[in-house]
């Protein structure tokens, strides 16, 4: 479904990604892990169209999307839930969600998806009228994921959903991701919480210094010596 | 989990509200007192005057607030949109009015001014869209560094180009009309109000209501607010920034042009007619907080009130002094404006 071929990305003169290649198949739940500053967020921003790669190719369902602006990438069925969430803070929860379905022209489908995300996150239904800027960190994260779901994406890019959350809220967020995956959504997850991530994902890539250092099934990764030493602290 | 419910009496709530919105309460309270004083002192017809010009400043200032809030452009060529609207109103209305002299027709004379204002809105929208595509979109593509300063200088330059371009092509002459509706004033609640003023007020109210509905209830309006609150978030949900920017600029220019056409009977059309409306609408947005569209609508009426009060009690040439003094006071005491600013973009850049 998604394929990156030797992608190089830089901010002005500072190159972050060096020949990054990875692929995510239909329905897969793939993790991208690595230390701070390795380029995980840059990888997601490149896929989402917020950055364009200097060289290399980004293919989505066989189409090259590397040069497309972010709004067109979003309309193709890729939803990026950024680390800073980018919510519309002076709007209500409902308005945020309806904007998530901005590119959906079918009003009936929009309301169906709204029901679905309210079912997934009942808390958001309770807070329907509240301004998103006044909600707690966990609620905002749920809202961001829910907003990302509103466009019925085929591929969900999730950046550090557990960051700054209490353990039980992290658990809720991961459970929501698993439920989405069961409904057939393909997910590429960037996470700091390596242990839990390897527990729930199918495959994992390890990004170090802007290069893919390792890849493999999550179970094998968990047993790998380098991963155990560097990321699991065992 | 147990929740403690804090019982608050009405008085407590009121005092909390008043303290939270103190600057707004002070300014609005003062304005109401001033309006009542003017009504008692000079008769209610001045109030009609305030409401009419206030509606027009509201149209201009709402456009200014929109452009600043969504695109972070301090728009100093907004007066020229007013000017273009005045010219369009003149060139559309005058031929119809000449034709009507020979062929009186009640229906046509009723709709002629409306045609002028609608023509101004259309020309304004096209002009706004063209300017955005030709001037701001290329700059945005090139660099976002120093955006506010660069666009400020660009709009000032644009204002010169439009003023002197108009002088070159149309000439510096004043072109005005004696009145839109050639009928005696109407008595309304003890006020004698010229029909032209009622016309201008109705235009303002309809436009403000339409703008509010558009911004709050429609998908595109919601997208405009989304862009003003979080550009990246807007892109991520599939909003085309370029389209929203062009639309916003066209909308703001169209509203200013409508004001220019609707006030033709007061201002006439000449190349620098936009200067005073520009200043006054900037007073409004600074007073209420940059980028606050609904605040700008209320602020429009407050500035019109101050202007009228100054004209009444100090003399007509003083009418910019009091709003300016008030603006200085507000910038010193509450720099983010009496209703607070909603602009997020500035800090991000």
XYZ file of C-alpha atoms in Angstrom:
583
model
C 0.000 0.000 0.000
C 2.736 2.451 0.998
C 6.261 2.271 -0.259
C 9.231 4.573 0.294
C 12.174 4.092 -2.075
C 15.537 5.600 -1.038
C 13.918 8.776 0.266
C 16.173 11.694 1.229
C 14.617 14.632 3.060
C 16.211 17.767 4.421
C 15.272 21.005 6.155
C 17.118 23.622 4.124
C 20.717 22.377 4.269
C 20.280 19.935 7.107
C 19.620 16.477 5.755
C 17.534 14.305 8.073
C 16.591 11.194 6.091
C 19.244 9.211 4.207
C 18.001 6.657 1.674
C 15.052 5.562 3.761
C 13.173 2.675 2.199
C 10.203 1.009 3.821
C 6.914 -0.519 2.857
C 3.586 -1.099 4.537
C 1.182 -3.687 3.145
C -2.615 -3.576 3.134
C -4.021 -4.062 6.606
C -0.631 -4.197 8.279
C 0.188 -2.530 11.596
C 3.773 -1.343 11.299
C 5.887 0.435 13.881
C 8.677 2.905 13.253
C 10.890 3.207 16.299
C 14.154 4.856 17.080
C 15.845 7.340 19.386
C 15.018 11.052 19.563
C 16.164 12.967 16.525
C 16.443 9.879 14.334
C 13.957 11.292 11.800
C 10.779 9.401 12.654
C 8.559 12.470 12.551
C 10.342 13.696 9.419
C 9.502 10.382 7.755
C 5.814 10.797 8.573
C 5.799 14.452 7.515
C 7.369 13.443 4.203
C 4.697 10.821 3.589
C 1.929 13.260 4.593
C 3.165 15.844 2.087
C 4.135 18.485 4.650
C 7.720 18.046 3.438
C 8.736 16.975 -0.020
C 11.620 14.537 -0.464
C 14.803 15.833 -2.073
C 15.169 12.560 -3.927
C 13.610 9.135 -3.885
C 10.021 8.099 -4.313
C 6.960 7.884 -2.096
C 4.371 5.532 -3.572
C 0.831 5.133 -2.293
C -1.233 2.427 -3.961
C 1.257 2.554 -6.818
C 0.951 6.314 -7.336
C 3.845 8.656 -6.662
C 2.756 11.169 -3.999
C 6.134 12.691 -3.156
C 5.435 15.974 -4.916
C 1.797 16.347 -3.859
C 0.809 19.041 -1.320
C -0.513 17.844 2.045
C -4.197 18.475 1.324
C -4.089 16.262 -1.763
C -2.260 13.485 0.072
C -4.978 13.667 2.722
C -7.675 13.401 0.057
C -6.020 10.273 -1.354
C -6.745 8.455 1.897
C -3.774 9.092 4.166
C -4.467 10.599 7.582
C -1.567 12.003 9.586
C -2.090 12.442 13.318
C 0.780 14.698 14.245
C 2.556 14.842 17.562
C 1.378 18.400 18.216
C -2.145 17.265 17.177
C -2.906 20.473 15.201
C -6.443 20.708 16.552
C -8.647 23.721 15.925
C -8.584 24.930 19.505
C -11.324 27.571 19.314
C -13.805 25.127 17.825
C -15.980 22.547 19.487
C -15.217 18.836 19.436
C -17.998 18.313 16.928
C -16.729 21.042 14.619
C -13.229 19.566 14.731
C -14.631 16.178 13.776
C -16.761 17.583 10.966
C -13.673 19.332 9.608
C -11.944 15.962 9.659
C -14.500 14.944 7.049
C -13.923 18.121 5.028
C -12.960 16.171 1.920
C -15.935 13.804 2.253
C -18.763 15.045 0.062
C -21.334 12.513 1.189
C -23.224 14.020 4.120
C -24.752 10.672 5.123
C -21.396 8.956 5.215
C -20.019 11.857 7.260
C -22.658 11.326 9.958
C -22.101 7.560 9.947
C -18.384 8.038 10.522
C -19.211 10.520 13.269
C -21.314 7.861 14.999
C -18.481 5.380 14.582
C -15.840 7.610 16.180
C -18.258 8.509 18.986
C -18.682 4.788 19.553
C -14.909 4.377 19.574
C -14.381 7.310 21.942
C -17.569 7.780 24.007
C -15.802 10.521 25.927
C -15.847 12.734 22.849
C -19.602 12.359 22.547
C -19.962 13.646 26.112
C -17.752 16.602 25.287
C -19.320 17.308 21.902
C -19.867 21.006 22.524
C -16.686 21.734 24.464
C -13.943 23.795 22.821
C -11.102 21.464 21.938
C -8.529 23.829 23.424
C -10.026 23.422 26.883
C -9.802 19.621 27.027
C -7.246 17.494 28.818
C -4.214 16.022 27.056
C -5.689 12.539 26.746
C -8.988 13.828 25.421
C -7.229 15.988 22.877
C -5.202 13.038 21.674
C -8.384 10.992 21.267
C -9.945 13.890 19.390
C -6.955 14.078 17.048
C -7.187 10.360 16.281
C -10.946 10.618 15.852
C -10.555 13.594 13.535
C -8.040 11.634 11.512
C -10.603 8.825 11.189
C -13.337 11.119 9.916
C -12.046 11.070 6.348
C -12.252 7.243 6.284
C -8.530 6.896 5.569
C -6.970 3.722 4.266
C -3.641 4.547 5.890
C -3.232 6.149 9.291
C 0.089 7.717 10.263
C 0.221 8.151 14.032
C 3.010 10.148 15.666
C 3.799 9.467 19.345
C 0.244 8.934 20.608
C 1.447 8.036 24.111
C 3.580 11.138 24.579
C 2.681 12.920 27.805
C -0.159 10.553 28.654
C -0.784 8.705 31.899
C -0.345 4.899 31.512
C -4.057 4.083 31.585
C -4.743 6.694 28.888
C -1.932 5.270 26.767
C -3.661 1.938 27.132
C -6.931 3.456 25.866
C -5.210 5.006 22.857
C -3.476 1.740 21.931
C -6.749 -0.145 22.304
C -8.390 2.307 19.923
C -5.587 1.771 17.381
C -6.039 -2.001 17.628
C -9.760 -1.648 17.071
C -9.119 0.469 13.981
C -6.711 -2.113 12.703
C -9.345 -4.804 13.144
C -11.611 -2.733 10.940
C -9.063 -2.948 8.165
C -7.213 0.354 8.559
C -3.512 0.163 7.754
C -1.428 1.889 10.413
C 2.125 3.192 10.540
C 2.909 4.040 14.159
C 5.808 6.069 15.537
C 6.290 5.431 19.225
C 8.716 5.922 22.099
C 7.078 3.225 24.161
C 8.950 0.439 22.390
C 7.868 -2.419 24.606
C 4.143 -1.860 24.193
C 4.560 -1.016 20.532
C 6.333 -4.248 19.678
C 3.596 -6.044 21.592
C 0.771 -4.816 19.359
C 2.372 -4.330 15.919
C 3.052 -6.862 13.153
C 6.329 -5.501 11.903
C 8.797 -2.834 12.943
C 11.440 -0.626 11.389
C 14.213 0.865 13.446
C 15.407 4.281 12.341
C 18.795 5.478 13.597
C 20.549 8.668 12.461
C 18.125 9.031 9.575
C 18.746 5.551 8.179
C 16.792 2.336 8.498
C 18.966 0.265 10.817
C 16.835 -2.854 11.126
C 13.513 -4.264 10.119
C 11.562 -7.402 10.853
C 8.536 -8.911 12.538
C 7.880 -7.294 15.904
C 8.241 -10.583 17.787
C 11.716 -11.160 16.406
C 12.672 -7.584 17.132
C 11.725 -8.067 20.734
C 14.165 -10.932 20.987
C 16.955 -9.093 19.192
C 19.990 -8.243 21.305
C 20.524 -4.724 19.920
C 16.870 -3.821 20.438
C 16.843 -5.270 23.920
C 19.937 -3.305 24.897
C 19.134 0.006 23.238
C 15.368 0.286 23.503
C 13.996 -2.143 26.025
C 16.629 -1.611 28.702
C 16.882 -5.297 29.489
C -15.536 9.796 41.453
C -17.035 12.494 43.599
C -17.452 15.900 42.148
C -17.717 19.067 44.108
C -20.266 21.374 42.655
C -19.590 24.978 43.437
C -22.840 26.842 43.814
C -22.565 30.357 42.517
C -25.197 33.008 42.869
C -26.203 35.179 39.951
C -24.306 38.139 41.413
C -21.131 36.066 41.706
C -21.398 34.907 38.133
C -22.042 38.426 36.930
C -19.042 39.788 38.797
C -16.815 37.005 37.453
C -18.002 37.771 33.936
C -17.455 41.501 34.399
C -13.948 41.027 35.773
C -13.019 38.610 32.991
C -14.179 40.976 30.283
C -13.400 44.250 31.997
C -12.012 46.197 29.006
C -14.933 45.177 26.796
C -17.461 45.994 29.517
C -15.886 49.416 30.141
C -15.771 50.369 26.459
C -19.248 49.076 25.624
C -20.729 50.595 28.783
C -19.111 53.941 28.018
C -20.404 53.748 24.449
C -23.971 53.110 25.565
C -23.847 56.037 27.977
C -22.396 58.253 25.269
C -25.072 57.163 22.785
C -27.856 57.953 25.248
C -26.258 61.310 25.993
C -26.066 62.157 22.280
C -29.660 61.065 21.786
C -30.830 63.383 24.574
C -28.570 66.265 23.627
C -28.999 66.389 19.846
C -32.039 64.313 19.109
C -32.278 60.756 17.904
C -31.419 61.457 14.262
C -27.716 61.398 15.153
C -28.232 57.845 16.382
C -29.450 56.865 12.926
C -26.303 58.418 11.512
C -24.136 56.390 13.909
C -25.887 53.158 13.057
C -25.493 53.697 9.330
C -21.801 54.612 9.326
C -21.165 52.013 12.041
C -22.578 49.305 9.812
C -20.197 50.346 7.067
C -17.118 50.455 9.317
C -18.189 47.028 10.522
C -18.147 45.725 6.939
C -14.701 47.167 6.314
C -13.240 46.120 9.645
C -14.641 42.589 9.418
C -12.812 42.186 6.105
C -9.625 43.537 7.630
C -9.933 41.189 10.603
C -10.604 38.258 8.301
C -7.558 38.942 6.148
C -5.346 39.378 9.181
C -6.719 36.388 11.039
C -6.611 33.924 8.163
C -3.635 35.145 6.136
C -1.682 37.279 8.649
C -1.657 40.174 6.226
C -1.918 43.684 7.715
C -3.939 44.992 4.820
C -3.168 48.653 4.155
C -4.718 48.708 0.688
C -8.168 47.973 2.101
C -9.218 51.595 1.528
C -8.600 51.136 -2.176
C -11.151 48.324 -2.229
C -13.590 50.893 -0.807
C -12.491 53.341 -3.516
C -12.983 50.833 -6.325
C -16.428 50.001 -4.938
C -17.357 53.690 -4.915
C -16.306 54.052 -8.566
C -18.188 50.922 -9.609
C -21.271 52.181 -7.776
C -20.941 55.526 -9.571
C -20.386 54.130 -13.045
C -23.227 51.639 -12.718
C -25.749 53.899 -11.019
C -25.256 57.104 -13.038
C -26.285 55.727 -16.476
C -29.328 54.046 -14.955
C -30.271 57.261 -13.172
C -29.882 59.283 -16.401
C -32.070 56.809 -18.219
C -34.637 57.087 -15.439
C -34.833 60.903 -15.895
C -36.362 60.360 -19.336
C -38.221 57.162 -18.588
C -39.521 57.168 -15.012
C -39.926 53.642 -13.734
C -40.657 52.964 -10.090
C -39.289 49.426 -10.000
C -36.045 50.274 -11.753
C -35.410 53.305 -9.550
C -35.935 51.081 -6.538
C -33.443 48.439 -7.617
C -30.844 50.690 -9.333
C -28.779 51.316 -6.144
C -28.960 47.619 -5.294
C -27.573 46.836 -8.745
C -24.734 49.290 -8.076
C -23.823 47.633 -4.772
C -23.997 44.116 -6.198
C -21.819 45.170 -9.129
C -19.319 46.615 -6.640
C -19.314 43.342 -4.711
C -18.652 41.323 -7.863
C -15.896 43.627 -9.110
C -14.412 43.699 -5.590
C -14.389 39.912 -5.335
C -12.670 39.560 -8.704
C -10.157 42.275 -7.825
C -9.413 40.620 -4.471
C -8.923 37.209 -6.038
C -6.632 38.596 -8.753
C -4.528 40.553 -6.242
C -4.153 37.507 -4.001
C -3.118 35.268 -6.900
C -0.721 37.823 -8.409
C 0.834 39.315 -5.272
C 0.479 37.232 -2.124
C 0.382 33.671 -3.447
C 3.778 33.980 -5.212
C 5.332 35.561 -2.100
C 3.921 32.790 0.090
C 5.427 30.202 -2.209
C 8.795 31.944 -2.172
C 9.270 32.490 1.543
C 7.295 32.788 4.745
C 10.152 34.549 6.524
C 9.251 38.076 7.642
C 5.772 37.513 6.251
C 3.905 40.162 8.256
C 6.413 42.929 7.517
C 6.741 41.970 3.852
C 3.014 41.856 3.249
C 2.573 45.146 5.109
C 5.032 46.819 2.730
C 3.403 45.087 -0.234
C -0.064 46.338 0.666
C 1.217 49.888 1.166
C 2.816 49.704 -2.282
C -0.353 48.235 -3.711
C -2.307 51.135 -2.255
C -0.050 53.653 -4.054
C -0.330 51.754 -7.325
C -4.120 51.633 -7.102
C -4.517 55.296 -6.084
C -2.228 56.694 -8.768
C -3.379 54.176 -11.347
C -6.926 55.396 -10.779
C -5.820 59.031 -11.018
C -4.070 58.257 -14.302
C -6.940 56.382 -15.878
C -10.068 58.009 -14.454
C -8.646 61.336 -13.278
C -8.588 63.082 -9.918
C -12.123 64.543 -10.184
C -14.745 63.936 -7.559
C -17.582 61.905 -8.968
C -20.629 61.746 -6.823
C -24.362 61.434 -6.892
C -26.779 63.741 -5.074
C -28.719 60.796 -3.675
C -29.665 57.225 -4.420
C -33.371 57.501 -3.644
C -35.073 60.729 -4.697
C -37.781 60.574 -2.036
C -38.386 62.629 1.136
C -36.939 61.339 4.429
C -39.019 58.984 6.509
C -40.165 59.621 10.070
C -39.176 56.705 12.220
C -39.456 56.720 16.026
C -39.136 60.481 16.011
C -36.051 60.389 13.764
C -36.102 61.853 10.290
C -34.003 59.426 8.299
C -33.020 59.780 4.661
C -33.980 56.704 2.656
C -30.374 56.408 1.409
C -29.220 55.843 4.970
C -31.809 53.157 5.525
C -30.641 51.553 2.283
C -26.997 51.581 3.444
C -27.980 50.168 6.820
C -30.024 47.352 5.276
C -27.076 46.468 3.017
C -24.756 46.351 6.040
C -27.107 44.205 8.125
C -27.787 41.719 5.329
C -24.085 41.400 4.546
C -23.073 40.953 8.187
C -25.806 38.362 8.721
C -24.760 36.510 5.569
C -21.107 36.601 6.618
C -21.923 35.258 10.080
C -24.028 32.455 8.641
C -21.337 31.610 6.107
C -18.560 31.507 8.704
C -20.486 29.518 11.323
C -22.729 27.175 9.383
C -21.147 26.293 6.072
C -18.370 23.845 5.330
C -16.268 26.457 3.558
C -16.771 29.018 6.332
C -15.673 26.437 8.854
C -12.612 25.748 6.700
C -11.731 29.459 6.742
C -11.854 29.457 10.548
C -9.812 26.265 10.582
C -7.061 27.878 8.513
C -6.956 30.853 10.884
C -6.593 28.532 13.891
C -4.129 25.940 12.599
C -2.757 25.952 9.084
C -1.061 22.569 9.335
C -4.164 20.984 10.819
C -6.222 22.464 8.010
C -3.917 20.970 5.372
C -4.019 17.598 7.116
C -7.804 17.387 6.891
C -7.629 18.135 3.172
C -8.227 21.892 3.039
C -6.560 23.581 0.092
C -4.813 26.585 1.671
C -4.405 28.412 -1.621
C -8.143 28.267 -2.311
C -9.059 29.459 1.196
C -6.580 32.348 0.991
C -7.899 33.529 -2.366
C -11.486 33.186 -1.187
C -10.819 35.100 2.050
C -9.122 37.959 0.251
C -11.894 38.122 -2.347
C -14.524 38.158 0.418
C -12.816 40.969 2.328
C -12.321 43.053 -0.814
C -15.929 42.513 -1.879
C -17.242 43.679 1.500
C -15.131 46.846 1.388
C -16.252 47.521 -2.172
C -19.890 47.111 -1.125
C -19.355 49.664 1.617
C -17.811 52.051 -0.922
C -20.791 51.731 -3.243
C -23.391 51.908 -0.471
C -21.877 55.102 0.952
C -21.464 56.810 -2.438
C -24.104 59.379 -1.489
C -21.964 60.438 1.503
C -18.399 60.094 0.219
C -18.350 60.449 -3.591
C -15.757 58.612 -5.650
C -12.205 59.963 -6.005
C -8.802 58.278 -5.920
C -7.975 58.881 -2.250
C -11.477 58.363 -0.850
C -10.325 55.134 0.814
C -7.904 56.777 3.218
C -10.327 57.690 5.975
C -12.269 54.397 5.829
C -8.905 52.600 5.983
C -7.818 54.488 9.094
C -11.138 54.029 10.812
C -11.330 50.323 10.093
C -7.793 49.912 11.415
C -8.841 51.742 14.602
C -11.648 49.242 14.884
C -9.528 46.108 14.537
C -6.843 47.428 16.870
C -9.447 48.315 19.444
C -11.189 44.931 19.423
C -8.122 42.763 18.836
C -6.530 41.865 15.509
C -8.198 39.036 13.672
C -11.378 39.061 15.749
C -14.121 39.208 13.093
C -17.164 39.427 15.365
C -15.435 41.927 17.628
C -14.783 44.026 14.530
C -18.505 44.186 13.808
C -19.283 45.570 17.282
C -16.201 47.784 17.114
C -17.398 49.332 13.860
C -20.416 50.755 15.634
C -18.367 51.966 18.617
C -15.931 53.859 16.388
C -18.801 55.410 14.421
C -20.297 56.532 17.727
C -17.038 58.118 18.897
C -16.618 59.792 15.549
C -20.115 61.260 15.611
C -19.752 62.360 19.225
C -16.499 64.135 18.405
C -18.000 65.857 15.395
C -20.926 66.936 17.515
C -19.056 68.276 20.526
C -15.589 69.284 19.255
C -16.114 70.133 15.609
C -16.037 68.184 12.391
C -12.270 68.320 11.783
C -11.584 66.564 15.100
C -13.361 63.356 14.215
C -10.221 61.246 13.810
C -8.563 62.602 16.959
C -10.697 60.929 19.593
C -10.661 57.451 17.988
C -6.874 57.775 17.604
C -6.440 58.819 21.222
C -8.595 55.911 22.305
C -6.550 53.549 20.166
C -3.332 54.743 21.815
C -4.894 54.204 25.251
C -6.027 50.722 24.305
C -2.633 49.781 22.908
C -1.046 50.895 26.196
C -3.574 49.291 28.537
C -4.864 46.208 26.677
C -2.542 45.517 23.743
C -4.496 42.449 22.606
C -7.676 44.483 22.208
C -10.847 44.707 24.254
C -12.225 41.373 23.071
C -8.848 39.671 22.883
C -7.063 38.615 19.750
C -7.624 35.260 18.095
C -4.587 35.392 15.873
C -2.332 32.396 16.301
C -0.144 32.669 13.231
C 2.114 35.497 14.364
C 3.690 33.609 17.228
C 4.230 30.531 15.072
C 6.370 32.322 12.535
